[in-house]
N, CA and C atoms as an extended XYZ file, in Angstrom:
522
Properties=species:S:1:pos:R:3:atomname:S:1:resname:S:1:resid:I:1 pbc="F F F"
N         0.826       -1.183       -0.003 N   UNK     1
C        -0.001        0.010        0.005 CA  UNK     1
C         0.867        1.245       -0.009 C   UNK     1
N         1.938        1.242        0.794 N   UNK     2
C         2.804        2.399        0.882 CA  UNK     2
C         3.469        2.691       -0.459 C   UNK     2
N         4.007        1.672       -1.094 N   UNK     3
C         4.676        1.867       -2.381 CA  UNK     3
C         3.670        2.359       -3.433 C   UNK     3
N         2.454        1.828       -3.401 N   UNK     4
C         1.438        2.257       -4.348 CA  UNK     4
C         1.101        3.728       -4.120 C   UNK     4
N         1.013        4.152       -2.862 N   UNK     5
C         0.723        5.546       -2.566 CA  UNK     5
C         1.874        6.455       -3.008 C   UNK     5
N         3.105        6.017       -2.800 N   UNK     6
C         4.271        6.802       -3.253 CA  UNK     6
C         4.224        6.990       -4.774 C   UNK     6
N         4.040        5.880       -5.492 N   UNK     7
C         3.984        5.941       -6.938 CA  UNK     7
C         2.821        6.824       -7.398 C   UNK     7
N         1.659        6.660       -6.751 N   UNK     8
C         0.484        7.408       -7.149 CA  UNK     8
C         0.633        8.922       -6.952 C   UNK     8
N         1.147        9.324       -5.799 N   UNK     9
C         1.302       10.747       -5.567 CA  UNK     9
C         2.387       11.350       -6.469 C   UNK     9
N         3.473       10.594       -6.711 N   UNK    10
C         4.512       11.119       -7.586 CA  UNK    10
C         4.110       11.118       -9.050 C   UNK    10
N         3.104       10.329       -9.403 N   UNK    11
C         2.567       10.368      -10.784 CA  UNK    11
C         2.005       11.756      -11.061 C   UNK    11
N         1.396       12.338      -10.036 N   UNK    12
C         0.764       13.654      -10.196 CA  UNK    12
C         1.786       14.776      -10.306 C   UNK    12
N         2.813       14.745       -9.447 N   UNK    13
C         3.756       15.840       -9.387 CA  UNK    13
C         5.008       15.432       -8.598 C   UNK    13
N         6.178       15.948       -8.927 N   UNK    14
C         7.357       15.701       -8.108 CA  UNK    14
C         7.145       16.273       -6.693 C   UNK    14
N         7.643       15.581       -5.698 N   UNK    15
C         7.484       16.007       -4.296 CA  UNK    15
C         8.753       15.740       -3.518 C   UNK    15
N         8.969       16.506       -2.468 N   UNK    16
C        10.039       16.156       -1.547 CA  UNK    16
C         9.454       15.213       -0.502 C   UNK    16
N        10.313       14.494        0.210 N   UNK    17
C         9.874       13.455        1.125 CA  UNK    17
C         8.865       13.923        2.170 C   UNK    17
N         9.083       15.110        2.729 N   UNK    18
C         8.180       15.618        3.780 CA  UNK    18
C         6.784       15.806        3.226 C   UNK    18
N         6.673       16.418        2.043 N   UNK    19
C         5.351       16.649        1.443 CA  UNK    19
C         4.704       15.326        1.061 C   UNK    19
N         5.491       14.382        0.548 N   UNK    20
C         4.974       13.066        0.223 CA  UNK    20
C         4.414       12.375        1.470 C   UNK    20
N         5.137       12.469        2.554 N   UNK    21
C         4.702       11.866        3.832 CA  UNK    21
C         3.386       12.488        4.287 C   UNK    21
N         3.251       13.803        4.192 N   UNK    22
C         2.011       14.482        4.566 CA  UNK    22
C         0.823       14.002        3.734 C   UNK    22
N         1.038       13.857        2.436 N   UNK    23
C        -0.055       13.425        1.567 CA  UNK    23
C        -0.456       11.978        1.847 C   UNK    23
N         0.520       11.114        2.072 N   UNK    24
C         0.201        9.720        2.408 CA  UNK    24
C        -0.540        9.658        3.740 C   UNK    24
N        -0.104       10.443        4.714 N   UNK    25
C        -0.790       10.469        6.016 CA  UNK    25
C        -2.215       10.960        5.856 C   UNK    25
N        -2.447       11.935        4.993 N   UNK    26
C        -3.799       12.419        4.770 CA  UNK    26
C        -4.675       11.357        4.135 C   UNK    26
N        -4.102       10.545        3.262 N   UNK    27
C        -4.877        9.480        2.589 CA  UNK    27
C        -5.174        8.348        3.569 C   UNK    27
N        -4.161        7.925        4.326 N   UNK    28
C        -4.354        6.750        5.195 CA  UNK    28
C        -4.896        7.127        6.552 C   UNK    28
N        -4.791        8.396        6.934 N   UNK    29
C        -5.338        8.839        8.200 CA  UNK    29
C        -4.673        8.245        9.407 C   UNK    29
N        -5.397        8.258       10.501 N   UNK    30
C        -4.848        7.780       11.753 CA  UNK    30
C        -4.707        6.251       11.787 C   UNK    30
N        -5.335        5.576       10.831 N   UNK    31
C        -5.327        4.103       10.840 CA  UNK    31
C        -3.932        3.573       10.607 C   UNK    31
N        -3.227        4.135        9.641 N   UNK    32
C        -1.895        3.648        9.320 CA  UNK    32
C        -0.943        4.833        9.186 C   UNK    32
N        -0.514        5.381       10.323 N   UNK    33
C         0.432        6.500       10.231 CA  UNK    33
C         1.729        6.061        9.553 C   UNK    33
N         2.333        6.996        8.838 N   UNK    34
C         3.559        6.684        8.094 CA  UNK    34
C         4.755        7.269        8.834 C   UNK    34
N         5.582        6.384        9.331 N   UNK    35
C         6.801        6.801       10.021 CA  UNK    35
C         7.908        7.025        9.015 C   UNK    35
N         8.815        7.951        9.322 N   UNK    36
C         9.963        8.140        8.449 CA  UNK    36
C        10.756        6.859        8.282 C   UNK    36
N        10.807        6.034        9.351 N   UNK    37
C        11.561        4.791        9.277 CA  UNK    37
C        10.929        3.789        8.339 C   UNK    37
N         9.698        4.026        7.923 N   UNK    38
C         9.007        3.166        6.949 CA  UNK    38
C         9.064        3.801        5.567 C   UNK    38
N         8.809        5.102        5.505 N   UNK    39
C         8.721        5.796        4.228 CA  UNK    39
C        10.043        5.820        3.488 C   UNK    39
N        11.105        6.239        4.147 N   UNK    40
C        12.366        6.425        3.420 CA  UNK    40
C        12.983        5.126        2.932 C   UNK    40
N        12.896        3.999        3.652 N   UNK    41
C        13.364        2.753        3.048 CA  UNK    41
C        12.545        2.357        1.808 C   UNK    41
N        11.233        2.633        1.838 N   UNK    42
C        10.388        2.326        0.663 CA  UNK    42
C        10.806        3.211       -0.513 C   UNK    42
N        11.108        4.479       -0.253 N   UNK    43
C        11.585        5.375       -1.310 CA  UNK    43
C        12.886        4.848       -1.888 C   UNK    43
N        13.790        4.430       -1.033 N   UNK    44
C        15.083        3.911       -1.488 CA  UNK    44
C        14.903        2.639       -2.349 C   UNK    44
N        13.972        1.748       -1.939 N   UNK    45
C        13.705        0.541       -2.736 CA  UNK    45
C        13.182        0.898       -4.114 C   UNK    45
N        12.259        1.854       -4.170 N   UNK    46
C        11.698        2.277       -5.465 CA  UNK    46
C        12.745        2.977       -6.323 C   UNK    46
N        13.594        3.735       -5.677 N   UNK    47
C        14.678        4.429       -6.405 CA  UNK    47
C        15.666        3.392       -6.964 C   UNK    47
N        16.031        2.428       -6.126 N   UNK    48
C        16.985        1.390       -6.564 CA  UNK    48
C        16.409        0.578       -7.714 C   UNK    48
N        15.090        0.394       -7.726 N   UNK    49
C        14.427       -0.350       -8.804 CA  UNK    49
C        14.260        0.507      -10.072 C   UNK    49
N        14.659        1.759      -10.013 N   UNK    50
C        14.543        2.646      -11.175 CA  UNK    50
C        13.167        3.208      -11.387 C   UNK    50
N        12.318        3.157      -10.360 N   UNK    51
C        10.948        3.624      -10.501 CA  UNK    51
C        10.762        5.103      -10.156 C   UNK    51
N        11.749        5.644       -9.425 N   UNK    52
C        11.725        7.060       -9.143 CA  UNK    52
C        13.140        7.602       -9.120 C   UNK    52
N        13.246        8.889       -9.303 N   UNK    53
C        14.561        9.556       -9.311 CA  UNK    53
C        14.547       10.627       -8.248 C   UNK    53
N        15.756       10.902       -7.711 N   UNK    54
C        15.902       11.937       -6.694 CA  UNK    54
C        16.756       13.055       -7.268 C   UNK    54
N        16.268       14.264       -7.196 N   UNK    55
C        17.000       15.434       -7.663 CA  UNK    55
C        17.177       16.392       -6.500 C   UNK    55
N        18.348       16.972       -6.413 N   UNK    56
C        18.626       17.931       -5.345 CA  UNK    56
C        18.376       19.340       -5.851 C   UNK    56
N        17.576       20.074       -5.095 N   UNK    57
C        17.275       21.467       -5.428 CA  UNK    57
C        17.658       22.322       -4.251 C   UNK    57
N        18.092       23.541       -4.511 N   UNK    58
C        18.446       24.421       -3.392 CA  UNK    58
C        17.221       24.713       -2.539 C   UNK    58
N        17.410       24.725       -1.235 N   UNK    59
C        16.327       25.071       -0.311 CA  UNK    59
C        16.123       26.571       -0.291 C   UNK    59
N        14.910       26.996       -0.026 N   UNK    60
C        14.622       28.432        0.007 CA  UNK    60
C        15.260       29.099        1.225 C   UNK    60
N        15.319       28.415        2.353 N   UNK    61
C        15.894       28.968        3.550 CA  UNK    61
C        16.941       28.019        4.128 C   UNK    61
N        16.658       26.755        4.074 N   UNK    62
C        17.503       25.762        4.731 CA  UNK    62
C        18.369       25.009        3.732 C   UNK    62
N        18.720       23.824        4.119 N   UNK    63
C        19.582       22.961        3.318 CA  UNK    63
C        18.893       22.561        1.999 C   UNK    63
N        19.658       22.067        1.060 N   UNK    64
C        19.074       21.601       -0.213 CA  UNK    64
C        17.984       20.537        0.042 C   UNK    64
N        17.010       20.497       -0.849 N   UNK    65
C        15.932       19.553       -0.725 CA  UNK    65
C        16.040       18.484       -1.783 C   UNK    65
N        15.682       17.275       -1.429 N   UNK    66
C        15.659       16.167       -2.360 CA  UNK    66
C        14.223       16.016       -2.885 C   UNK    66
N        14.076       16.248       -4.167 N   UNK    67
C        12.760       16.165       -4.789 CA  UNK    67
C        12.677       14.828       -5.545 C   UNK    67
N        11.590       14.124       -5.315 N   UNK    68
C        11.378       12.809       -5.926 CA  UNK    68
C        10.495       12.958       -7.160 C   UNK    68
N        10.912       12.282       -8.228 N   UNK    69
C        10.192       12.315       -9.495 CA  UNK    69
C         9.957       10.889       -9.949 C   UNK    69
N         8.799       10.632      -10.473 N   UNK    70
C         8.504        9.301      -11.007 CA  UNK    70
C         9.130        9.135      -12.387 C   UNK    70
N         9.783        8.001      -12.608 N   UNK    71
C        10.361        7.710      -13.936 CA  UNK    71
C         9.290        7.100      -14.824 C   UNK    71
N         9.584        6.932      -16.073 N   UNK    72
C         8.642        6.276      -16.975 CA  UNK    72
C         8.385        4.859      -16.499 C   UNK    72
N         9.450        4.184      -16.002 N   UNK    73
C         9.286        2.846      -15.434 CA  UNK    73
C         8.356        2.863      -14.222 C   UNK    73
N         8.423        3.929      -13.427 N   UNK    74
C         7.536        4.079      -12.277 CA  UNK    74
C         6.095        4.250      -12.703 C   UNK    74
N         5.893        4.992      -13.787 N   UNK    75
C         4.532        5.186      -14.309 CA  UNK    75
C         3.963        3.845      -14.784 C   UNK    75
N         4.784        3.069      -15.484 N   UNK    76
C         4.347        1.743      -15.943 CA  UNK    76
C         4.031        0.837      -14.749 C   UNK    76
N         4.891        0.888      -13.729 N   UNK    77
C         4.697        0.055      -12.550 CA  UNK    77
C         3.409        0.423      -11.811 C   UNK    77
N         3.154        1.720      -11.669 N   UNK    78
C         1.902        2.148      -11.028 CA  UNK    78
C         0.710        1.590      -11.786 C   UNK    78
N         0.709        1.745      -13.096 N   UNK    79
C        -0.411        1.241      -13.899 CA  UNK    79
C        -0.546       -0.265      -13.801 C   UNK    79
N         0.574       -0.972      -13.743 N   UNK    80
C         0.506       -2.432      -13.607 CA  UNK    80
C        -0.118       -2.805      -12.256 C   UNK    80
N         0.324       -2.148      -11.191 N   UNK    81
C        -0.229       -2.441       -9.867 CA  UNK    81
C        -1.699       -2.087       -9.771 C   UNK    81
N        -2.117       -1.045      -10.455 N   UNK    82
C        -3.526       -0.676      -10.445 CA  UNK    82
C        -4.351       -1.676      -11.258 C   UNK    82
N        -3.819       -2.138      -12.375 N   UNK    83
C        -4.556       -3.079      -13.230 CA  UNK    83
C        -4.611       -4.473      -12.619 C   UNK    83
N        -3.607       -4.827      -11.817 N   UNK    84
C        -3.527       -6.159      -11.210 CA  UNK    84
C        -3.378       -6.063       -9.711 C   UNK    84
N        -4.348       -5.481       -9.019 N   UNK    85
C        -4.163       -5.329       -7.578 CA  UNK    85
C        -4.140       -6.669       -6.864 C   UNK    85
N        -3.350       -6.723       -5.825 N   UNK    86
C        -3.274       -7.887       -4.953 CA  UNK    86
C        -4.664       -8.133       -4.360 C   UNK    86
N        -5.028       -9.391       -4.096 N   UNK    87
C        -6.346       -9.648       -3.468 CA  UNK    87
C        -6.583       -8.838       -2.203 C   UNK    87
N        -5.543       -8.597       -1.432 N   UNK    88
C        -5.700       -7.788       -0.213 CA  UNK    88
C        -6.025       -6.337       -0.555 C   UNK    88
N        -5.577       -5.860       -1.708 N   UNK    89
C        -5.906       -4.494       -2.145 CA  UNK    89
C        -7.401       -4.353       -2.434 C   UNK    89
N        -8.043       -5.477       -2.739 N   UNK    90
C        -9.480       -5.486       -3.035 CA  UNK    90
C       -10.291       -5.668       -1.752 C   UNK    90
N        -9.805       -6.519       -0.827 N   UNK    91
C       -10.598       -6.867        0.355 CA  UNK    91
C       -10.365       -5.956        1.550 C   UNK    91
N        -9.182       -5.395        1.692 N   UNK    92
C        -8.893       -4.528        2.840 CA  UNK    92
C        -9.304       -3.096        2.508 C   UNK    92
N       -10.174       -2.529        3.343 N   UNK    93
C       -10.736       -1.211        3.016 CA  UNK    93
C        -9.680       -0.119        2.858 C   UNK    93
N        -8.690       -0.086        3.728 N   UNK    94
C        -7.646        0.953        3.613 CA  UNK    94
C        -6.822        0.784        2.363 C   UNK    94
N        -6.473       -0.456        2.048 N   UNK    95
C        -5.723       -0.707        0.814 CA  UNK    95
C        -6.573       -0.372       -0.413 C   UNK    95
N        -7.873       -0.717       -0.333 N   UNK    96
C        -8.774       -0.412       -1.436 CA  UNK    96
C        -8.864        1.077       -1.684 C   UNK    96
N        -8.928        1.865       -0.619 N   UNK    97
C        -8.990        3.319       -0.770 CA  UNK    97
C        -7.746        3.852       -1.458 C   UNK    97
N        -6.603        3.224       -1.213 N   UNK    98
C        -5.364        3.638       -1.871 CA  UNK    98
C        -5.448        3.335       -3.349 C   UNK    98
N        -5.944        2.149       -3.715 N   UNK    99
C        -6.120        1.806       -5.134 CA  UNK    99
C        -7.094        2.812       -5.771 C   UNK    99
N        -8.192        3.051       -5.098 N   UNK   100
C        -9.218        3.947       -5.625 CA  UNK   100
C        -8.703        5.369       -5.809 C   UNK   100
N        -7.830        5.816       -4.929 N   UNK   101
C        -7.292        7.173       -5.002 CA  UNK   101
C        -6.497        7.409       -6.282 C   UNK   101
N        -5.957        6.343       -6.871 N   UNK   102
C        -5.080        6.510       -8.036 CA  UNK   102
C        -5.597        5.758       -9.266 C   UNK   102
N        -6.774        5.142       -9.191 N   UNK   103
C        -7.284        4.336      -10.312 CA  UNK   103
C        -7.455        5.169      -11.588 C   UNK   103
N        -7.595        6.477      -11.450 N   UNK   104
C        -7.734        7.325      -12.651 CA  UNK   104
C        -6.484        7.280      -13.526 C   UNK   104
N        -5.342        6.903      -12.926 N   UNK   105
C        -4.100        6.837      -13.711 CA  UNK   105
C        -4.082        5.597      -14.604 C   UNK   105
N        -4.975        4.673      -14.387 N   UNK   106
C        -5.147        3.559      -15.287 CA  UNK   106
C        -6.097        4.053      -16.372 C   UNK   106
N        -5.549        4.401      -17.504 N   UNK   107
C        -6.309        5.175      -18.497 CA  UNK   107
C        -7.383        4.401      -19.250 C   UNK   107
N        -7.295        3.099      -19.299 N   UNK   108
C        -8.267        2.279      -20.034 CA  UNK   108
C        -9.513        2.056      -19.153 C   UNK   108
N       -10.659        2.502      -19.674 N   UNK   109
C       -11.916        2.369      -18.902 CA  UNK   109
C       -12.261        0.908      -18.661 C   UNK   109
N       -11.948        0.036      -19.598 N   UNK   110
C       -12.221       -1.397      -19.409 CA  UNK   110
C       -11.390       -1.969      -18.283 C   UNK   110
N       -10.140       -1.526      -18.184 N   UNK   111
C        -9.288       -1.993      -17.083 CA  UNK   111
C        -9.743       -1.435      -15.736 C   UNK   111
N       -10.183       -0.183      -15.731 N   UNK   112
C       -10.730        0.412      -14.503 CA  UNK   112
C       -11.967       -0.371      -14.064 C   UNK   112
N       -12.828       -0.663      -15.011 N   UNK   113
C       -14.060       -1.401      -14.746 CA  UNK   113
C       -13.740       -2.789      -14.184 C   UNK   113
N       -12.715       -3.451      -14.730 N   UNK   114
C       -12.351       -4.791      -14.260 CA  UNK   114
C       -11.934       -4.757      -12.788 C   UNK   114
N       -11.203       -3.726      -12.392 N   UNK   115
C       -10.783       -3.585      -10.990 CA  UNK   115
C       -12.015       -3.370      -10.123 C   UNK   115
N       -12.916       -2.495      -10.551 N   UNK   116
C       -14.132       -2.234       -9.790 CA  UNK   116
C       -15.001       -3.472       -9.682 C   UNK   116
N       -15.020       -4.281      -10.741 N   UNK   117
C       -15.804       -5.545      -10.710 CA  UNK   117
C       -15.245       -6.514       -9.657 C   UNK   117
N       -13.938       -6.521       -9.482 N   UNK   118
C       -13.344       -7.386       -8.454 CA  UNK   118
C       -13.811       -6.941       -7.063 C   UNK   118
N       -13.838       -5.645       -6.796 N   UNK   119
C       -14.320       -5.149       -5.512 CA  UNK   119
C       -15.813       -5.459       -5.362 C   UNK   119
N       -16.581       -5.275       -6.445 N   UNK   120
C       -18.006       -5.563       -6.398 CA  UNK   120
C       -18.238       -7.034       -6.059 C   UNK   120
N       -17.526       -7.940       -6.701 N   UNK   121
C       -17.683       -9.353       -6.405 CA  UNK   121
C       -17.329       -9.659       -4.960 C   UNK   121
N       -16.306       -9.029       -4.444 N   UNK   122
C       -15.929       -9.220       -3.026 CA  UNK   122
C       -17.054       -8.768       -2.117 C   UNK   122
N       -17.638       -7.594       -2.376 N   UNK   123
C       -18.675       -7.068       -1.503 CA  UNK   123
C       -19.988       -7.827       -1.609 C   UNK   123
N       -20.217       -8.481       -2.746 N   UNK   124
C       -21.466       -9.222       -2.924 CA  UNK   124
C       -21.450      -10.584       -2.229 C   UNK   124
N       -20.293      -11.028       -1.793 N   UNK   125
C       -20.203      -12.309       -1.081 CA  UNK   125
C       -20.818      -12.132        0.301 C   UNK   125
N       -21.653      -13.087        0.751 N   UNK   126
C       -22.202      -12.980        2.106 CA  UNK   126
C       -21.056      -12.991        3.119 C   UNK   126
N       -21.073      -12.011        4.004 N   UNK   127
C       -20.000      -11.910        4.983 CA  UNK   127
C       -20.508      -11.232        6.242 C   UNK   127
N       -19.776      -11.411        7.301 N   UNK   128
C       -20.090      -10.777        8.560 CA  UNK   128
C       -18.796      -10.760        9.381 C   UNK   128
N       -18.836      -10.010       10.438 N   UNK   129
C       -17.716      -10.076       11.385 CA  UNK   129
C       -17.958      -11.197       12.401 C   UNK   129
N       -19.235      -11.663       12.442 N   UNK   130
C       -19.634      -12.661       13.444 CA  UNK   130
C       -20.379      -13.790       12.735 C   UNK   130
N       -20.155      -15.009       13.208 N   UNK   131
C       -20.715      -16.198       12.551 CA  UNK   131
C       -21.334      -17.146       13.576 C   UNK   131
N       -22.309      -17.910       13.074 N   UNK   132
C       -22.872      -19.049       13.804 CA  UNK   132
C       -22.426      -20.259       12.995 C   UNK   132
N       -21.318      -20.861       13.428 N   UNK   133
C       -20.704      -21.911       12.604 CA  UNK   133
C       -20.127      -21.268       11.353 C   UNK   133
N       -20.618      -21.697       10.189 N   UNK   134
C       -20.180      -21.134        8.908 CA  UNK   134
C       -21.126      -20.061        8.389 C   UNK   134
N       -22.230      -19.856        9.073 N   UNK   135
C       -23.268      -18.938        8.621 CA  UNK   135
C       -23.004      -17.535        9.158 C   UNK   135
N       -22.874      -16.543        8.266 N   UNK   136
C       -22.685      -15.175        8.725 CA  UNK   136
C       -23.932      -14.664        9.459 C   UNK   136
N       -23.742      -13.986       10.559 N   UNK   137
C       -24.850      -13.440       11.330 CA  UNK   137
C       -25.189      -12.035       10.833 C   UNK   137
N       -26.480      -11.726       10.831 N   UNK   138
C       -26.945      -10.374       10.475 CA  UNK   138
C       -27.145       -9.563       11.748 C   UNK   138
N       -27.180       -8.269       11.591 N   UNK   139
C       -27.334       -7.372       12.748 CA  UNK   139
C       -28.558       -7.726       13.575 C   UNK   139
N       -29.643       -8.049       12.884 N   UNK   140
C       -30.910       -8.346       13.577 CA  UNK   140
C       -30.840       -9.599       14.445 C   UNK   140
N       -29.851      -10.416       14.211 N   UNK   141
C       -29.724      -11.666       14.992 CA  UNK   141
C       -28.875      -11.516       16.232 C   UNK   141
N       -28.347      -10.347       16.465 N   UNK   142
C       -27.442      -10.144       17.604 CA  UNK   142
C       -28.159       -9.409       18.732 C   UNK   142
N       -27.896       -9.880       19.962 N   UNK   143
C       -28.429       -9.191       21.147 CA  UNK   143
C       -27.503       -8.082       21.603 C   UNK   143
N       -26.230       -8.196       21.324 N   UNK   144
C       -25.235       -7.207       21.743 CA  UNK   144
C       -25.441       -5.933       20.943 C   UNK   144
N       -25.793       -4.800       21.586 N   UNK   145
C       -26.061       -3.586       20.819 CA  UNK   145
C       -24.832       -3.048       20.098 C   UNK   145
N       -23.646       -3.308       20.613 N   UNK   146
C       -22.431       -2.786       19.973 CA  UNK   146
C       -22.080       -3.583       18.716 C   UNK   146
N       -22.212       -4.875       18.804 N   UNK   147
C       -21.977       -5.689       17.599 CA  UNK   147
C       -23.069       -5.433       16.563 C   UNK   147
N       -24.301       -5.270       17.050 N   UNK   148
C       -25.399       -4.947       16.131 CA  UNK   148
C       -25.139       -3.610       15.443 C   UNK   148
N       -24.629       -2.639       16.214 N   UNK   149
C       -24.268       -1.348       15.646 CA  UNK   149
C       -23.173       -1.471       14.602 C   UNK   149
N       -22.169       -2.274       14.915 N   UNK   150
C       -21.065       -2.479       13.975 CA  UNK   150
C       -21.585       -3.042       12.647 C   UNK   150
N       -22.448       -4.054       12.727 N   UNK   151
C       -22.981       -4.657       11.492 CA  UNK   151
C       -23.924       -3.706       10.777 C   UNK   151
N       -24.695       -2.907       11.505 N   UNK   152
C       -25.613       -1.942       10.889 CA  UNK   152
C       -24.825       -0.889       10.101 C   UNK   152
N       -23.772       -0.386       10.704 N   UNK   153
C       -22.917        0.613       10.041 CA  UNK   153
C       -22.214        0.007        8.832 C   UNK   153
N       -21.684       -1.205        8.995 N   UNK   154
C       -20.993       -1.881        7.896 CA  UNK   154
C       -21.947       -2.137        6.724 C   UNK   154
N       -23.169       -2.531        7.033 N   UNK   155
C       -24.155       -2.782        5.968 CA  UNK   155
C       -24.477       -1.509        5.223 C   UNK   155
N       -24.668       -0.401        5.940 N   UNK   156
C       -24.982        0.866        5.280 CA  UNK   156
C       -23.825        1.327        4.396 C   UNK   156
N       -22.610        1.180        4.896 N   UNK   157
C       -21.441        1.550        4.129 CA  UNK   157
C       -21.324        0.681        2.878 C   UNK   157
N       -21.519       -0.621        3.053 N   UNK   158
C       -21.442       -1.533        1.904 CA  UNK   158
C       -22.507       -1.229        0.859 C   UNK   158
N       -23.720       -0.927        1.304 N   UNK   159
C       -24.785       -0.599        0.364 CA  UNK   159
C       -24.429        0.646       -0.455 C   UNK   159
N       -23.893        1.650        0.219 N   UNK   160
C       -23.500        2.873       -0.481 CA  UNK   160
C       -22.398        2.568       -1.493 C   UNK   160
N       -21.406        1.784       -1.070 N   UNK   161
C       -20.328        1.462       -2.006 CA  UNK   161
C       -20.818        0.591       -3.177 C   UNK   161
N       -21.698       -0.356       -2.884 N   UNK   162
C       -22.263       -1.203       -3.955 CA  UNK   162
C       -23.013       -0.346       -4.982 C   UNK   162
N       -23.790        0.599       -4.521 N   UNK   163
C       -24.512        1.500       -5.440 CA  UNK   163
C       -23.507        2.277       -6.293 C   UNK   163
N       -22.497        2.840       -5.651 N   UNK   164
C       -21.496        3.601       -6.387 CA  UNK   164
C       -20.754        2.717       -7.387 C   UNK   164
N       -20.366        1.524       -6.973 N   UNK   165
C       -19.634        0.624       -7.858 CA  UNK   165
C       -20.478        0.268       -9.096 C   UNK   165
N       -21.730       -0.089       -8.871 N   UNK   166
C       -22.590       -0.466      -10.009 CA  UNK   166
C       -22.782        0.686      -10.986 C   UNK   166
N       -23.010        1.892      -10.436 N   UNK   167
C       -23.203        3.065      -11.284 CA  UNK   167
C       -21.910        3.396      -12.054 C   UNK   167
N       -20.778        3.310      -11.382 N   UNK   168
C       -19.509        3.660      -12.038 CA  UNK   168
C       -19.107        2.620      -13.086 C   UNK   168
N       -19.349        1.354      -12.785 N   UNK   169
C       -19.056        0.296      -13.766 CA  UNK   169
C       -19.923        0.495      -15.015 C   UNK   169
N       -21.198        0.779      -14.812 N   UNK   170
C       -22.104        1.018      -15.952 CA  UNK   170
C       -21.627        2.191      -16.778 C   UNK   170
N       -21.168        3.232      -16.115 N   UNK   171
C       -20.674        4.421      -16.809 CA  UNK   171
C       -19.404        4.110      -17.593 C   UNK   171
N       -18.476        3.380      -16.968 N   UNK   172
C       -17.238        3.012      -17.648 CA  UNK   172
C       -17.470        2.076      -18.836 C   UNK   172
N       -18.432        1.187      -18.685 N   UNK   173
C       -18.730        0.227      -19.759 CA  UNK   173
C       -19.517        0.855      -20.890 C   UNK   173
N       -19.987        2.098      -20.659 N   UNK   174
C       -20.666        2.857      -21.711 CA  UNK   174
C       -22.000        2.280      -22.052 C   UNK   174
């Protein structure tokens, strides 16, 4: 998810590490804070793979700044990752939001639609956070008001996303 976010934000514009970190933190929120000890090794891996380049520019007040730019190979890699997301990128909500944030960079509407269809298929599977054996439990079957609340909120969120997915897929498919 972190590498995808780095590639996605740099696709839009060159950034220095601090600004990149702020944008990733804004996308992932408090759920997955980005530490420098995580971000900079990921940047180095992507740089070593030839997916991004580092240029030094003079600082306006302080020391020179390292500005990161996506290479053509980085652009291809971002599009590949968007077209072929890992199953966890489809099922995990935070990872999915990262894919969704940059899916516009996958320029083929059919490819965008295919990714959305994978998420749609995942959401259409009967699921719950709580089970009776192998059978998923519905909110109405729970006595615990907190678990019932969790399932009620999850169902409303899923319904909204399902509606959006179906409308967007229809639009992309023309």
